[in-house]
Amino acid sequence: DGGITQSPKYLFRKEGQNVTLSCEQNLNHDAMYWYRQDPGQGLRLIYYSQIVNDFQKGDIAEGYSVSREKKESFPLTVTSAQKNPTAFYLCASSALQGARNEQFFGPGTRLTVL
Amino acid sequence: GENVEQHPSTLSVQEGDSAVIKCTYSDSASNYFPWYKQELGKRPQLIIDIRSNVGEKKDQRIAVTLNKTAKHFSLHITETQPEDSAVYFCAALGGGADGLTFGKGTHLIIQP
């Protein structure tokens, strides 16, 4: 389970606030991903990055932003434009070029909007 | 883009019996199909995966089969045990993207 970490574990946000979720990996993986998990919905891809300083939108990118300034880090910002941000957020990473190898998941951040 | 359908949403089996979970996908270019197990409040863990150049893969009590023509793949768990109780997700890597598309999950319940 080690190698990819997320913080915080729980996060509470007031409406109208931006919040940033941290994701760090020491697996030397090239690719990193953010997924959102809602009850009964499985995991949905928000953003992914295959290389430093480059990232791509996933299926539900609206209201989110990311950066990839370092290979080890891929923070996700949930902006006030995201209408229903309460969810469980999972970060993942994989080796080589993209998702053709196993994706390892972090422990997740549970975000609740008050 | 890719679309993955997973059935059933809930599956209850007696301990010791077999469990089968089925998924279909839409993108014929998809070539990687992992299965994840997620226990309550925890991260998904890869339990088995299969690539499009093989039809079946086994790992002890777990097996996955792939039918590329029909675009479906299945997870088979034999001799089920209480610790197999969890939510299982199938996923597919579409031909044009680099993020996995997941099914909605199957809640597997092992009855003692």
PDB file of N, CA, C and O in Angstrom, chain B residues 6-12 105-109:
ATOM      1  N   GLN B   6     -21.462  -3.248 -15.846  1.00  0.00           N
ATOM      2  CA  GLN B   6     -21.110  -4.323 -14.915  1.00  0.00           C
ATOM      3  C   GLN B   6     -22.372  -4.875 -14.268  1.00  0.00           C
ATOM      4  O   GLN B   6     -23.234  -4.118 -13.836  1.00  0.00           O
ATOM      5  N   HIS B   7     -22.441  -6.221 -14.173  1.00  0.00           N
ATOM      6  CA  HIS B   7     -23.600  -6.893 -13.575  1.00  0.00           C
ATOM      7  C   HIS B   7     -23.150  -8.125 -12.790  1.00  0.00           C
ATOM      8  O   HIS B   7     -22.190  -8.791 -13.201  1.00  0.00           O
ATOM      9  N   PRO B   8     -23.837  -8.462 -11.694  1.00  0.00           N
ATOM     10  CA  PRO B   8     -24.934  -7.701 -11.089  1.00  0.00           C
ATOM     11  C   PRO B   8     -24.404  -6.590 -10.193  1.00  0.00           C
ATOM     12  O   PRO B   8     -23.201  -6.522  -9.944  1.00  0.00           O
ATOM     13  N   SER B   9     -25.260  -5.763  -9.669  1.00  0.00           N
ATOM     14  CA  SER B   9     -24.826  -4.713  -8.757  1.00  0.00           C
ATOM     15  C   SER B   9     -24.616  -5.276  -7.355  1.00  0.00           C
ATOM     16  O   SER B   9     -23.802  -4.772  -6.580  1.00  0.00           O
ATOM     17  N   THR B  10     -25.367  -6.332  -7.028  1.00  0.00           N
ATOM     18  CA  THR B  10     -25.210  -7.026  -5.752  1.00  0.00           C
ATOM     19  C   THR B  10     -25.268  -8.523  -6.002  1.00  0.00           C
ATOM     20  O   THR B  10     -26.081  -8.991  -6.802  1.00  0.00           O
ATOM     21  N   LEU B  11     -24.382  -9.264  -5.354  1.00  0.00           N
ATOM     22  CA  LEU B  11     -24.326 -10.712  -5.520  1.00  0.00           C
ATOM     23  C   LEU B  11     -24.101 -11.346  -4.157  1.00  0.00           C
ATOM     24  O   LEU B  11     -23.121 -11.039  -3.475  1.00  0.00           O
ATOM     25  N   SER B  12     -25.032 -12.231  -3.772  1.00  0.00           N
ATOM     26  CA  SER B  12     -24.922 -12.921  -2.495  1.00  0.00           C
ATOM     27  C   SER B  12     -24.755 -14.408  -2.758  1.00  0.00           C
ATOM     28  O   SER B  12     -25.568 -14.997  -3.475  1.00  0.00           O
ATOM     29  N   GLY B 105     -19.543  -1.265 -10.248  1.00  0.00           N
ATOM     30  CA  GLY B 105     -19.218  -2.066  -9.086  1.00  0.00           C
ATOM     31  C   GLY B 105     -20.242  -3.131  -8.768  1.00  0.00           C
ATOM     32  O   GLY B 105     -21.436  -3.006  -9.083  1.00  0.00           O
ATOM     33  N   THR B 106     -19.765  -4.206  -8.146  1.00  0.00           N
ATOM     34  CA  THR B 106     -20.611  -5.296  -7.656  1.00  0.00           C
ATOM     35  C   THR B 106     -20.310  -5.510  -6.181  1.00  0.00           C
ATOM     36  O   THR B 106     -19.148  -5.743  -5.826  1.00  0.00           O
ATOM     37  N   HIS B 107     -21.346  -5.432  -5.366  1.00  0.00           N
ATOM     38  CA  HIS B 107     -21.184  -5.687  -3.939  1.00  0.00           C
ATOM     39  C   HIS B 107     -21.353  -7.188  -3.733  1.00  0.00           C
ATOM     40  O   HIS B 107     -22.456  -7.713  -3.867  1.00  0.00           O
ATOM     41  N   LEU B 108     -20.245  -7.857  -3.436  1.00  0.00           N
ATOM     42  CA  LEU B 108     -20.265  -9.301  -3.217  1.00  0.00           C
ATOM     43  C   LEU B 108     -20.412  -9.589  -1.726  1.00  0.00           C
ATOM     44  O   LEU B 108     -19.606  -9.118  -0.919  1.00  0.00           O
ATOM     45  N   ILE B 109     -21.425 -10.367  -1.411  1.00  0.00           N
ATOM     46  CA  ILE B 109     -21.692 -10.728  -0.020  1.00  0.00           C
ATOM     47  C   ILE B 109     -21.549 -12.233   0.110  1.00  0.00           C
ATOM     48  O   ILE B 109     -22.198 -12.990  -0.626  1.00  0.00           O
TER      49      ILE B 109
END
